[in-house]
Amino acid sequence: MLVNKILDDRYQIQQELSKKNGRKTLLAHDLHTSELVVIKLLSLSSDFEWDDLKLFEREAETLKKLNHPSIPRYLNYFDVNLQNLKGFALVQTYIPAKTLEQYLQAGRTFTEEEVKEIALSILEILIYLHEQNPPVIHRDIKPSNILLTDRSGNSVGNVYLVDFGSVQTISDSKGGTMTIVGTYGYMPPEQFGGRTVASSDLYGLGATLIYLVTGTHPADLPQKDFRIQFRQKANLTPSFTNWLQQMTEPRLEERLDSAKLALQSLNEPRLNLICKCVKKPFGSKIKLTKNIHSIEIFIPPSGFFDLIKAGASMFFLTPIIWGLTWFLTFQFFSLGLVTILFLLFFWLPLMFLSLWVLIFWVCFPYSLIDSLLGKRQLRIESELIYFTHELLGFEFESFLATKNITKLIYNPGEFINKDREQYPDTLEIWGENQKIKISSSIKSNVEKEWIAHELSEWLNVPIRQN
């Protein structure tokens, strides 16, 4: 037992705070300053590994350089050479607070506003760490490494980030082998592969916040495509839900890529994270109204003239194509080889296309009626999306819960993926088991792009290409 023992002729051990894999965290009394301090011990036991010492020394060197009120301050570092204990000791300031893990285990629940307040505090710390030269990455953000003092007035309490035993700097990651550290459930996929970037800390923070709002360890929540499925267990606003989803996005290129951007997005839920502001196209008849509670988009009928413009060319070409086809049929055997090949590979497909258009217009007058009279309305509120199609007094409705939104897809008509496959123009809101397709209701690509960016901004969901 180390209680009451004095280390380095100065630190009298008061109690053992934690113990794990050759490491101990102790609360001690500094006999020189009469203050309480925290001592982290790394013992040279049978399970000692040199990587442990490398990380331990890196933690000490990192804390020496840091100076932030929400991070423990480095005080001392010395060798321990007792009869039954040999190793190394790191001394840092003591913070009288409990961890988020301890609060959760005690049954405490957190409101969305409290969780946001904790998120803002940690993001401020991460901005400080990531702006160091070289940037410092914590790599093990989780509830047991975040301290929270008791409530103070309207504040959730003061927030601290502790335990830099897994810390890494960007310069460390550029040379030599990397030690894979972290805690399952809070580690992003790239960290399992030994790669760590600044946004890896954002994933750990996002997973921690998900634990706070659901009361369930992230590793125990279901996953789909490596994404944590937490929406059903958390009663959150759509903007905060989508923000958490972006924080824990498994793909680096789709995750929020900096603590500054994450902080800005959290403070401004309507911030468009994708790109430029797209204005309403000139002459558009689509009506869009929005406020902080809802967004409503009214899509009027295409109109007779728009419909005629879309199919006029084929109407004019159809009689010409069929007339020439009739003539050439009788002249087929007197034609040369080049002309015959032209007929087979060019004229016949064109003929069949015109035939399809003719059949469509004759057999499916519904399209004509819908274009002339059909109205569509998309309304999104805090909890539900309504898409209504009205035709001749009949209404057809589809619904999608906003908490179930997984992505917003927009493909311009000319979109071609890396395999050279072309995708049709698409504008869709996807849920877990269904989707609402808007693109078929809007004829103009510029209008689709405008609506896509308006939806992205209001829902705070990034635009993706399928």
Short mmCIF file of C-alpha atoms in Angstrom, two decimals:
data_model
loop_
_atom_site.label_atom_id
_atom_site.label_comp_id
_atom_site.label_asym_id
_atom_site.label_seq_id
_atom_site.Cartn_x
_atom_site.Cartn_y
_atom_site.Cartn_z
CA MET A 1 0.00 0.00 0.00
CA LEU A 2 1.29 3.45 -0.93
CA VAL A 3 -1.07 5.46 1.28
CA ASN A 4 0.89 7.75 3.66
CA LYS A 5 4.19 6.98 1.90
CA ILE A 6 6.26 9.99 0.85
CA LEU A 7 7.65 10.12 -2.66
CA ASP A 8 10.65 12.24 -3.65
CA ASP A 9 10.80 13.53 -0.06
CA ARG A 10 7.90 15.79 -0.87
CA TYR A 11 4.62 14.11 -1.87
CA GLN A 12 2.63 12.28 0.78
CA ILE A 13 0.14 9.84 -0.77
CA GLN A 14 -3.47 10.38 0.38
CA GLN A 15 -5.35 7.83 -1.72
CA GLU A 16 -5.29 5.77 -4.88
CA LEU A 17 -7.60 7.19 -7.55
CA SER A 18 -7.24 4.55 -10.25
CA LYS A 19 -5.13 1.61 -11.32
CA LYS A 20 -4.64 -0.02 -14.72
CA ASN A 21 -1.89 -1.97 -16.53
CA GLY A 22 1.15 -0.97 -14.52
CA ARG A 23 -0.17 2.58 -14.06
CA LYS A 24 -1.55 4.19 -10.94
CA THR A 25 -3.08 7.58 -10.38
CA LEU A 26 -2.65 8.91 -6.84
CA LEU A 27 -3.88 11.87 -4.88
CA ALA A 28 -1.05 13.33 -2.82
CA HIS A 29 -0.32 16.18 -0.47
CA ASP A 30 2.58 18.44 -1.48
CA LEU A 31 4.51 19.02 1.73
CA HIS A 32 6.27 22.06 0.21
CA THR A 33 3.17 23.95 -0.93
CA SER A 34 0.49 22.32 1.24
CA GLU A 35 -1.60 21.72 -1.88
CA LEU A 36 -3.19 18.57 -3.25
CA VAL A 37 -1.65 17.21 -6.44
CA VAL A 38 -2.18 14.25 -8.75
CA ILE A 39 0.69 11.81 -9.33
CA LYS A 40 0.65 9.40 -12.25
CA LEU A 41 2.94 6.41 -11.69
CA LEU A 42 4.35 4.11 -14.35
CA SER A 43 5.86 1.07 -12.67
CA LEU A 44 8.57 -1.18 -14.09
CA SER A 45 6.44 -4.27 -13.51
CA SER A 46 6.32 -7.57 -15.38
CA ASP A 47 3.87 -6.17 -17.97
CA PHE A 48 6.00 -3.07 -18.64
CA GLU A 49 6.59 -2.23 -22.31
CA TRP A 50 8.87 0.41 -23.78
CA ASP A 51 5.95 1.91 -25.67
CA ASP A 52 4.38 2.68 -22.28
CA LEU A 53 7.44 4.69 -21.28
CA LYS A 54 7.46 6.50 -24.63
CA LEU A 55 3.85 7.58 -24.15
CA PHE A 56 4.47 8.48 -20.49
CA GLU A 57 7.40 10.74 -21.34
CA ARG A 58 5.49 12.27 -24.22
CA GLU A 59 2.65 13.14 -21.85
CA ALA A 60 5.09 14.89 -19.50
CA GLU A 61 6.75 16.83 -22.32
CA THR A 62 3.38 17.85 -23.74
CA LEU A 63 2.00 19.08 -20.42
CA LYS A 64 5.16 21.15 -19.92
CA LYS A 65 4.33 23.15 -23.03
CA LEU A 66 0.61 23.59 -22.40
CA ASN A 67 -0.92 26.44 -20.49
CA HIS A 68 -4.71 26.34 -20.48
CA PRO A 69 -7.09 26.79 -17.51
CA SER A 70 -9.05 23.66 -18.46
CA ILE A 71 -6.01 21.37 -18.73
CA PRO A 72 -3.99 20.04 -15.72
CA ARG A 73 -0.70 21.90 -15.28
CA TYR A 74 2.66 20.11 -15.24
CA LEU A 75 4.43 20.34 -11.85
CA ASN A 76 7.20 17.75 -11.65
CA TYR A 77 8.70 14.54 -13.04
CA PHE A 78 10.98 12.15 -11.14
CA ASP A 79 12.15 8.55 -10.82
CA VAL A 80 10.60 6.31 -8.19
CA ASN A 81 13.00 3.94 -6.42
CA LEU A 82 11.22 2.29 -3.52
CA GLN A 83 11.83 -1.21 -2.21
CA ASN A 84 8.64 -2.59 -3.78
CA LEU A 85 8.11 -0.04 -6.50
CA LYS A 86 10.37 1.24 -9.22
CA GLY A 87 9.29 3.44 -12.07
CA PHE A 88 8.51 7.02 -13.03
CA ALA A 89 6.20 9.69 -11.66
CA LEU A 90 4.48 12.67 -13.28
CA VAL A 91 3.03 15.33 -10.98
CA GLN A 92 0.25 17.66 -12.11
CA THR A 93 -2.32 19.96 -10.58
CA TYR A 94 -5.36 18.46 -8.87
CA ILE A 95 -8.84 19.40 -10.11
CA PRO A 96 -11.62 18.74 -7.57
CA ALA A 97 -14.30 17.41 -9.90
CA LYS A 98 -15.93 14.16 -10.98
CA THR A 99 -15.69 12.62 -14.43
CA LEU A 100 -18.64 12.46 -16.80
CA GLU A 101 -18.42 8.68 -16.46
CA GLN A 102 -18.92 8.96 -12.70
CA TYR A 103 -21.94 11.21 -13.18
CA LEU A 104 -23.48 8.77 -15.65
CA GLN A 105 -22.84 5.78 -13.39
CA ALA A 106 -24.56 7.68 -10.58
CA GLY A 107 -27.66 8.04 -12.75
CA ARG A 108 -27.37 11.67 -13.78
CA THR A 109 -29.00 12.65 -17.07
CA PHE A 110 -28.06 15.62 -19.22
CA THR A 111 -30.35 17.92 -21.19
CA GLU A 112 -29.53 18.92 -24.76
CA GLU A 113 -28.52 22.40 -23.61
CA GLU A 114 -26.17 20.96 -20.98
CA VAL A 115 -24.60 18.62 -23.53
CA LYS A 116 -24.12 21.54 -25.93
CA GLU A 117 -22.45 23.54 -23.17
CA ILE A 118 -20.04 20.67 -22.48
CA ALA A 119 -19.38 20.34 -26.22
CA LEU A 120 -18.56 24.04 -26.56
CA SER A 121 -16.10 23.86 -23.65
CA ILE A 122 -14.27 20.82 -25.03
CA LEU A 123 -14.16 22.32 -28.52
CA GLU A 124 -12.49 25.44 -27.10
CA ILE A 125 -9.85 23.19 -25.53
CA LEU A 126 -9.39 21.25 -28.77
CA ILE A 127 -8.94 24.47 -30.75
CA TYR A 128 -6.15 25.40 -28.35
CA LEU A 129 -4.51 21.95 -28.65
CA HIS A 130 -4.81 21.69 -32.42
CA GLU A 131 -3.34 25.18 -32.90
CA GLN A 132 -0.14 24.29 -31.07
CA ASN A 133 3.05 24.01 -33.10
CA PRO A 134 3.10 21.13 -33.79
CA PRO A 135 -0.64 20.39 -33.26
CA VAL A 136 -1.44 18.21 -30.24
CA ILE A 137 -3.98 15.41 -30.67
CA HIS A 138 -5.44 13.93 -27.48
CA ARG A 139 -6.49 10.57 -29.07
CA ASP A 140 -8.51 9.34 -26.07
CA ILE A 141 -11.45 11.66 -25.52
CA LYS A 142 -14.12 9.82 -23.54
CA PRO A 143 -16.37 10.44 -20.49
CA SER A 144 -13.77 9.23 -17.97
CA ASN A 145 -11.26 11.80 -19.29
CA ILE A 146 -13.57 14.78 -18.98
CA LEU A 147 -14.06 16.37 -15.57
CA LEU A 148 -17.12 18.42 -14.64
CA THR A 149 -17.53 20.51 -11.51
CA ASP A 150 -20.88 20.92 -9.77
CA ARG A 151 -23.51 23.14 -11.35
CA SER A 152 -22.99 26.85 -10.89
CA GLY A 153 -26.06 29.03 -11.41
CA ASN A 154 -27.30 28.50 -14.95
CA SER A 155 -24.04 26.83 -15.99
CA VAL A 156 -23.62 23.07 -16.25
CA GLY A 157 -20.28 23.52 -14.44
CA ASN A 158 -16.64 23.94 -15.39
CA VAL A 159 -15.29 21.40 -17.88
CA TYR A 160 -11.73 20.01 -17.94
CA LEU A 161 -9.91 17.65 -20.27
CA VAL A 162 -7.47 15.31 -18.52
CA ASP A 163 -5.26 12.24 -19.08
CA PHE A 164 -2.87 13.06 -21.90
CA GLY A 165 -1.33 9.58 -21.74
CA SER A 166 -2.33 8.86 -25.35
CA VAL A 167 -1.35 12.26 -26.71
CA GLN A 168 0.35 12.58 -30.07
CA THR A 169 1.72 15.50 -32.03
CA ILE A 170 1.57 15.74 -35.79
CA SER A 171 5.39 15.64 -35.93
CA ASP A 172 5.35 12.35 -34.01
CA SER A 173 3.04 10.79 -36.60
CA LYS A 174 5.36 11.61 -39.50
CA GLY A 175 8.20 9.39 -38.51
CA GLY A 176 8.70 5.91 -37.09
CA THR A 177 6.08 3.39 -36.06
CA MET A 178 2.90 4.51 -34.35
CA THR A 179 1.39 3.07 -31.19
CA ILE A 180 -2.34 2.42 -31.56
CA VAL A 181 -4.05 3.79 -28.48
CA GLY A 182 -7.57 4.86 -27.57
CA THR A 183 -10.76 3.32 -26.25
CA TYR A 184 -13.13 1.16 -28.27
CA GLY A 185 -16.37 3.00 -29.00
CA TYR A 186 -14.65 6.39 -29.04
CA MET A 187 -11.98 5.67 -31.66
CA PRO A 188 -12.64 6.61 -35.29
CA PRO A 189 -11.85 4.01 -37.97
CA GLU A 190 -8.60 5.69 -39.05
CA GLN A 191 -7.22 5.40 -35.51
CA PHE A 192 -7.51 1.62 -35.65
CA GLY A 193 -5.16 1.78 -38.62
CA GLY A 194 -2.62 3.85 -36.72
CA ARG A 195 -3.53 7.10 -38.47
CA THR A 196 -4.63 10.08 -36.41
CA VAL A 197 -5.60 13.59 -37.47
CA ALA A 198 -7.17 16.54 -35.67
CA SER A 199 -10.71 15.46 -36.59
CA SER A 200 -10.06 12.11 -34.84
CA ASP A 201 -10.56 14.02 -31.58
CA LEU A 202 -13.90 15.31 -32.91
CA TYR A 203 -15.08 11.73 -33.36
CA GLY A 204 -14.17 10.93 -29.73
CA LEU A 205 -16.01 14.03 -28.53
CA GLY A 206 -19.07 13.20 -30.65
CA ALA A 207 -19.19 9.63 -29.33
CA THR A 208 -18.86 10.97 -25.77
CA LEU A 209 -21.79 13.33 -26.27
CA ILE A 210 -23.85 10.50 -27.74
CA TYR A 211 -23.20 8.57 -24.51
CA LEU A 212 -24.46 11.57 -22.53
CA VAL A 213 -27.71 11.94 -24.50
CA THR A 214 -28.52 8.22 -24.77
CA GLY A 215 -27.08 6.83 -21.54
CA THR A 216 -25.68 3.96 -23.62
CA HIS A 217 -22.03 3.27 -24.39
CA PRO A 218 -21.41 3.98 -28.11
CA ALA A 219 -20.05 0.46 -28.63
CA ASP A 220 -23.40 -0.94 -27.41
CA LEU A 221 -25.47 1.09 -29.87
CA PRO A 222 -26.31 -0.42 -33.27
CA GLN A 223 -24.21 0.58 -36.26
CA LYS A 224 -24.96 0.85 -39.95
CA ASP A 225 -22.08 1.36 -42.40
CA PHE A 226 -19.92 2.02 -39.29
CA ARG A 227 -22.18 4.94 -38.31
CA ILE A 228 -23.52 5.01 -34.74
CA GLN A 229 -27.31 4.71 -34.82
CA PHE A 230 -28.36 6.90 -31.88
CA ARG A 231 -31.30 8.92 -33.23
CA GLN A 232 -34.01 6.59 -31.88
CA LYS A 233 -32.59 6.69 -28.33
CA ALA A 234 -32.08 10.45 -28.12
CA ASN A 235 -34.77 13.11 -28.02
CA LEU A 236 -32.81 15.88 -29.74
CA THR A 237 -33.49 18.71 -32.16
CA PRO A 238 -32.75 17.85 -35.81
CA SER A 239 -29.88 20.33 -36.07
CA PHE A 240 -28.05 18.93 -33.03
CA THR A 241 -28.72 15.36 -34.14
CA ASN A 242 -27.22 16.06 -37.55
CA TRP A 243 -24.28 17.87 -35.97
CA LEU A 244 -23.50 14.81 -33.84
CA GLN A 245 -23.80 12.64 -36.93
CA GLN A 246 -21.23 14.81 -38.73
CA MET A 247 -18.91 14.66 -35.72
CA THR A 248 -19.00 10.84 -35.74
CA GLU A 249 -18.95 10.34 -39.50
CA PRO A 250 -16.62 7.35 -40.07
CA ARG A 251 -15.28 8.72 -43.37
CA LEU A 252 -12.72 11.46 -42.82
CA GLU A 253 -13.73 13.41 -45.93
CA GLU A 254 -17.33 13.69 -44.68
CA ARG A 255 -16.56 14.42 -41.02
CA LEU A 256 -16.24 17.96 -39.70
CA ASP A 257 -12.54 18.54 -40.25
CA SER A 258 -11.62 21.03 -37.52
CA ALA A 259 -12.65 22.03 -34.02
CA LYS A 260 -13.15 25.60 -35.24
CA LEU A 261 -15.61 24.50 -37.90
CA ALA A 262 -17.38 22.22 -35.42
CA LEU A 263 -17.70 25.11 -32.95
CA GLN A 264 -18.99 27.45 -35.64
CA SER A 265 -21.50 24.88 -36.84
CA LEU A 266 -22.75 24.23 -33.30
CA ASN A 267 -23.19 27.96 -32.64
CA GLU A 268 -24.87 28.54 -36.02
CA PRO A 269 -27.14 25.53 -36.70
CA ARG A 270 -28.30 27.02 -40.00
CA LEU A 271 -24.73 27.38 -41.26
CA ASN A 272 -24.32 25.86 -44.73
CA LEU A 273 -21.32 23.58 -44.39
CA ILE A 274 -21.11 22.69 -48.03
CA CYS A 275 -20.25 25.61 -50.27
CA LYS A 276 -21.45 28.80 -51.88
CA CYS A 277 -24.79 30.44 -51.31
CA VAL A 278 -27.13 29.61 -54.19
CA LYS A 279 -29.81 32.21 -54.88
CA LYS A 280 -33.28 31.64 -56.29
CA PRO A 281 -33.03 31.39 -60.10
CA PHE A 282 -34.53 34.27 -62.04
CA GLY A 283 -38.05 33.49 -63.25
CA SER A 284 -38.55 30.49 -60.96
CA LYS A 285 -42.18 29.92 -59.94
CA ILE A 286 -41.25 27.81 -56.91
CA LYS A 287 -42.24 29.51 -53.65
CA LEU A 288 -40.03 28.96 -50.60
CA THR A 289 -40.73 30.28 -47.10
CA LYS A 290 -38.70 29.45 -44.02
CA ASN A 291 -38.09 30.41 -40.41
CA ILE A 292 -36.34 28.77 -37.47
CA HIS A 293 -39.29 26.40 -36.96
CA SER A 294 -40.13 25.22 -40.47
CA ILE A 295 -39.35 25.43 -44.18
CA GLU A 296 -42.06 25.14 -46.83
CA ILE A 297 -41.53 24.67 -50.58
CA PHE A 298 -44.45 24.96 -53.02
CA ILE A 299 -43.82 23.52 -56.51
CA PRO A 300 -46.49 24.64 -59.02
CA PRO A 301 -47.52 22.65 -62.11
CA SER A 302 -45.03 22.65 -64.96
CA GLY A 303 -47.59 24.24 -67.25
CA PHE A 304 -48.66 23.44 -70.79
CA PHE A 305 -45.93 25.45 -72.51
CA ASP A 306 -43.12 23.90 -70.45
CA LEU A 307 -44.48 20.47 -71.34
CA ILE A 308 -44.72 21.34 -75.03
CA LYS A 309 -41.14 22.63 -75.02
CA ALA A 310 -39.91 19.39 -73.51
CA GLY A 311 -41.54 17.18 -76.14
CA ALA A 312 -41.90 19.47 -79.16
CA SER A 313 -38.66 18.43 -80.80
CA MET A 314 -39.68 14.77 -80.78
CA PHE A 315 -43.14 15.64 -82.15
CA PHE A 316 -41.61 17.49 -85.08
CA LEU A 317 -39.04 14.79 -85.70
CA THR A 318 -41.43 11.83 -85.43
CA PRO A 319 -43.27 12.27 -88.78
CA ILE A 320 -40.01 13.06 -90.57
CA ILE A 321 -38.32 9.98 -89.10
CA TRP A 322 -41.22 7.70 -89.97
CA GLY A 323 -41.64 9.14 -93.44
CA LEU A 324 -38.01 8.63 -94.31
CA THR A 325 -38.09 5.19 -92.73
CA TRP A 326 -41.05 4.20 -94.94
CA PHE A 327 -39.26 5.48 -98.03
CA LEU A 328 -35.93 3.82 -97.19
CA THR A 329 -37.63 0.50 -96.46
CA PHE A 330 -38.67 0.19 -100.10
CA GLN A 331 -35.23 1.30 -101.27
CA PHE A 332 -33.37 -0.99 -98.82
CA PHE A 333 -32.13 -3.58 -101.30
CA SER A 334 -30.84 -0.96 -103.75
CA LEU A 335 -28.76 0.82 -101.06
CA GLY A 336 -25.04 0.45 -100.56
CA LEU A 337 -23.39 -1.20 -97.55
CA VAL A 338 -22.53 2.11 -95.85
CA THR A 339 -26.11 3.31 -95.99
CA ILE A 340 -27.42 0.00 -94.67
CA LEU A 341 -25.04 0.17 -91.70
CA PHE A 342 -26.19 3.74 -91.08
CA LEU A 343 -29.80 2.54 -90.96
CA LEU A 344 -29.04 -0.32 -88.58
CA PHE A 345 -26.90 1.55 -86.06
CA PHE A 346 -28.35 5.06 -86.15
CA TRP A 347 -31.69 5.31 -87.84
CA LEU A 348 -33.39 2.31 -86.22
CA PRO A 349 -32.62 3.44 -82.60
CA LEU A 350 -33.90 6.92 -83.48
CA MET A 351 -37.04 5.38 -84.94
CA PHE A 352 -37.71 3.33 -81.82
CA LEU A 353 -37.16 6.40 -79.64
CA SER A 354 -39.75 8.36 -81.54
CA LEU A 355 -42.13 5.40 -81.33
CA TRP A 356 -41.71 5.29 -77.55
CA VAL A 357 -42.49 9.01 -77.27
CA LEU A 358 -45.59 8.61 -79.40
CA ILE A 359 -46.86 5.65 -77.35
CA PHE A 360 -46.18 7.50 -74.11
CA TRP A 361 -48.19 10.55 -75.14
CA VAL A 362 -51.09 8.51 -76.48
CA CYS A 363 -51.34 5.92 -73.73
CA PHE A 364 -50.41 7.96 -70.67
CA PRO A 365 -52.38 11.23 -70.58
CA TYR A 366 -51.77 11.24 -66.81
CA SER A 367 -48.42 12.93 -67.44
CA LEU A 368 -50.13 15.70 -69.39
CA ILE A 369 -52.78 16.23 -66.70
CA ASP A 370 -50.19 16.15 -63.93
CA SER A 371 -47.99 18.69 -65.71
CA LEU A 372 -50.97 20.98 -66.20
CA LEU A 373 -52.67 20.63 -62.80
CA GLY A 374 -50.41 18.71 -60.40
CA LYS A 375 -49.12 20.63 -57.34
CA ARG A 376 -46.47 19.51 -54.89
CA GLN A 377 -45.58 20.84 -51.48
CA LEU A 378 -42.68 19.97 -49.20
CA ARG A 379 -42.96 21.07 -45.57
CA ILE A 380 -40.35 20.33 -42.94
CA GLU A 381 -40.95 20.98 -39.26
CA SER A 382 -38.86 20.15 -36.22
CA GLU A 383 -39.97 16.52 -36.09
CA LEU A 384 -41.55 15.57 -39.42
CA ILE A 385 -41.21 16.04 -43.19
CA TYR A 386 -44.43 16.15 -45.24
CA PHE A 387 -44.41 15.77 -49.03
CA THR A 388 -47.84 16.31 -50.60
CA HIS A 389 -48.83 15.71 -54.24
CA GLU A 390 -52.24 17.17 -55.14
CA LEU A 391 -54.01 16.32 -58.42
CA LEU A 392 -57.70 16.87 -59.32
CA GLY A 393 -58.69 17.18 -55.67
CA PHE A 394 -56.82 14.05 -54.58
CA GLU A 395 -53.88 14.27 -52.20
CA PHE A 396 -51.04 11.78 -51.87
CA GLU A 397 -48.77 12.25 -48.86
CA SER A 398 -45.45 10.80 -47.73
CA PHE A 399 -43.83 11.33 -44.35
CA LEU A 400 -40.34 11.10 -42.94
CA ALA A 401 -39.26 11.78 -39.35
CA THR A 402 -36.50 14.41 -39.28
CA LYS A 403 -34.58 12.42 -36.65
CA ASN A 404 -34.35 9.55 -39.15
CA ILE A 405 -32.68 11.62 -41.89
CA THR A 406 -29.46 9.95 -42.99
CA LYS A 407 -28.42 12.06 -45.98
CA LEU A 408 -29.38 14.62 -48.61
CA ILE A 409 -28.54 13.49 -52.15
CA TYR A 410 -28.14 15.93 -55.04
CA ASN A 411 -26.71 14.84 -58.39
CA PRO A 412 -26.62 17.35 -61.24
CA GLY A 413 -27.59 15.80 -64.56
CA GLU A 414 -24.00 15.60 -65.77
CA PHE A 415 -22.66 13.82 -62.66
CA ILE A 416 -20.25 11.02 -63.57
CA ASN A 417 -18.52 8.94 -60.90
CA LYS A 418 -14.93 7.71 -60.92
CA ASP A 419 -15.96 4.59 -62.85
CA ARG A 420 -17.33 6.79 -65.63
CA GLU A 421 -20.92 5.83 -64.81
CA GLN A 422 -23.39 8.64 -65.39
CA TYR A 423 -26.16 9.29 -62.86
CA PRO A 424 -29.46 11.01 -63.65
CA ASP A 425 -30.21 14.31 -61.95
CA THR A 426 -31.42 13.52 -58.43
CA LEU A 427 -32.66 15.44 -55.41
CA GLU A 428 -33.71 13.16 -52.54
CA ILE A 429 -33.97 13.21 -48.75
CA TRP A 430 -33.03 9.79 -47.38
CA GLY A 431 -34.25 8.24 -44.17
CA GLU A 432 -33.28 4.92 -42.64
CA ASN A 433 -35.93 2.90 -44.51
CA GLN A 434 -37.43 5.33 -47.03
CA LYS A 435 -36.71 8.42 -49.09
CA ILE A 436 -38.58 11.42 -50.44
CA LYS A 437 -37.77 12.14 -54.08
CA ILE A 438 -38.10 15.79 -55.07
CA SER A 439 -36.20 15.84 -58.36
CA SER A 440 -39.08 14.51 -60.49
CA SER A 441 -41.20 17.51 -59.43
CA ILE A 442 -38.63 20.14 -60.49
CA LYS A 443 -37.72 20.37 -64.15
CA SER A 444 -34.85 22.87 -64.02
CA ASN A 445 -31.38 21.82 -62.80
CA VAL A 446 -30.64 25.31 -61.47
CA GLU A 447 -33.83 25.16 -59.39
CA LYS A 448 -32.83 21.74 -58.05
CA GLU A 449 -29.45 23.08 -57.02
CA TRP A 450 -31.06 26.05 -55.28
CA ILE A 451 -33.53 23.83 -53.38
CA ALA A 452 -30.74 21.37 -52.47
CA HIS A 453 -28.69 24.12 -50.82
CA GLU A 454 -31.71 25.58 -49.04
CA LEU A 455 -32.53 22.15 -47.58
CA SER A 456 -28.90 21.54 -46.64
CA GLU A 457 -28.73 24.86 -44.83
CA TRP A 458 -32.00 24.48 -42.95
CA LEU A 459 -31.53 20.81 -42.00
CA ASN A 460 -27.81 21.28 -41.37
CA VAL A 461 -27.17 18.13 -43.44
CA PRO A 462 -24.29 18.02 -45.94
CA ILE A 463 -25.09 17.50 -49.61
CA ARG A 464 -23.77 14.22 -51.00
CA GLN A 465 -23.55 12.81 -54.47
CA ASN A 466 -24.84 9.30 -54.89
#
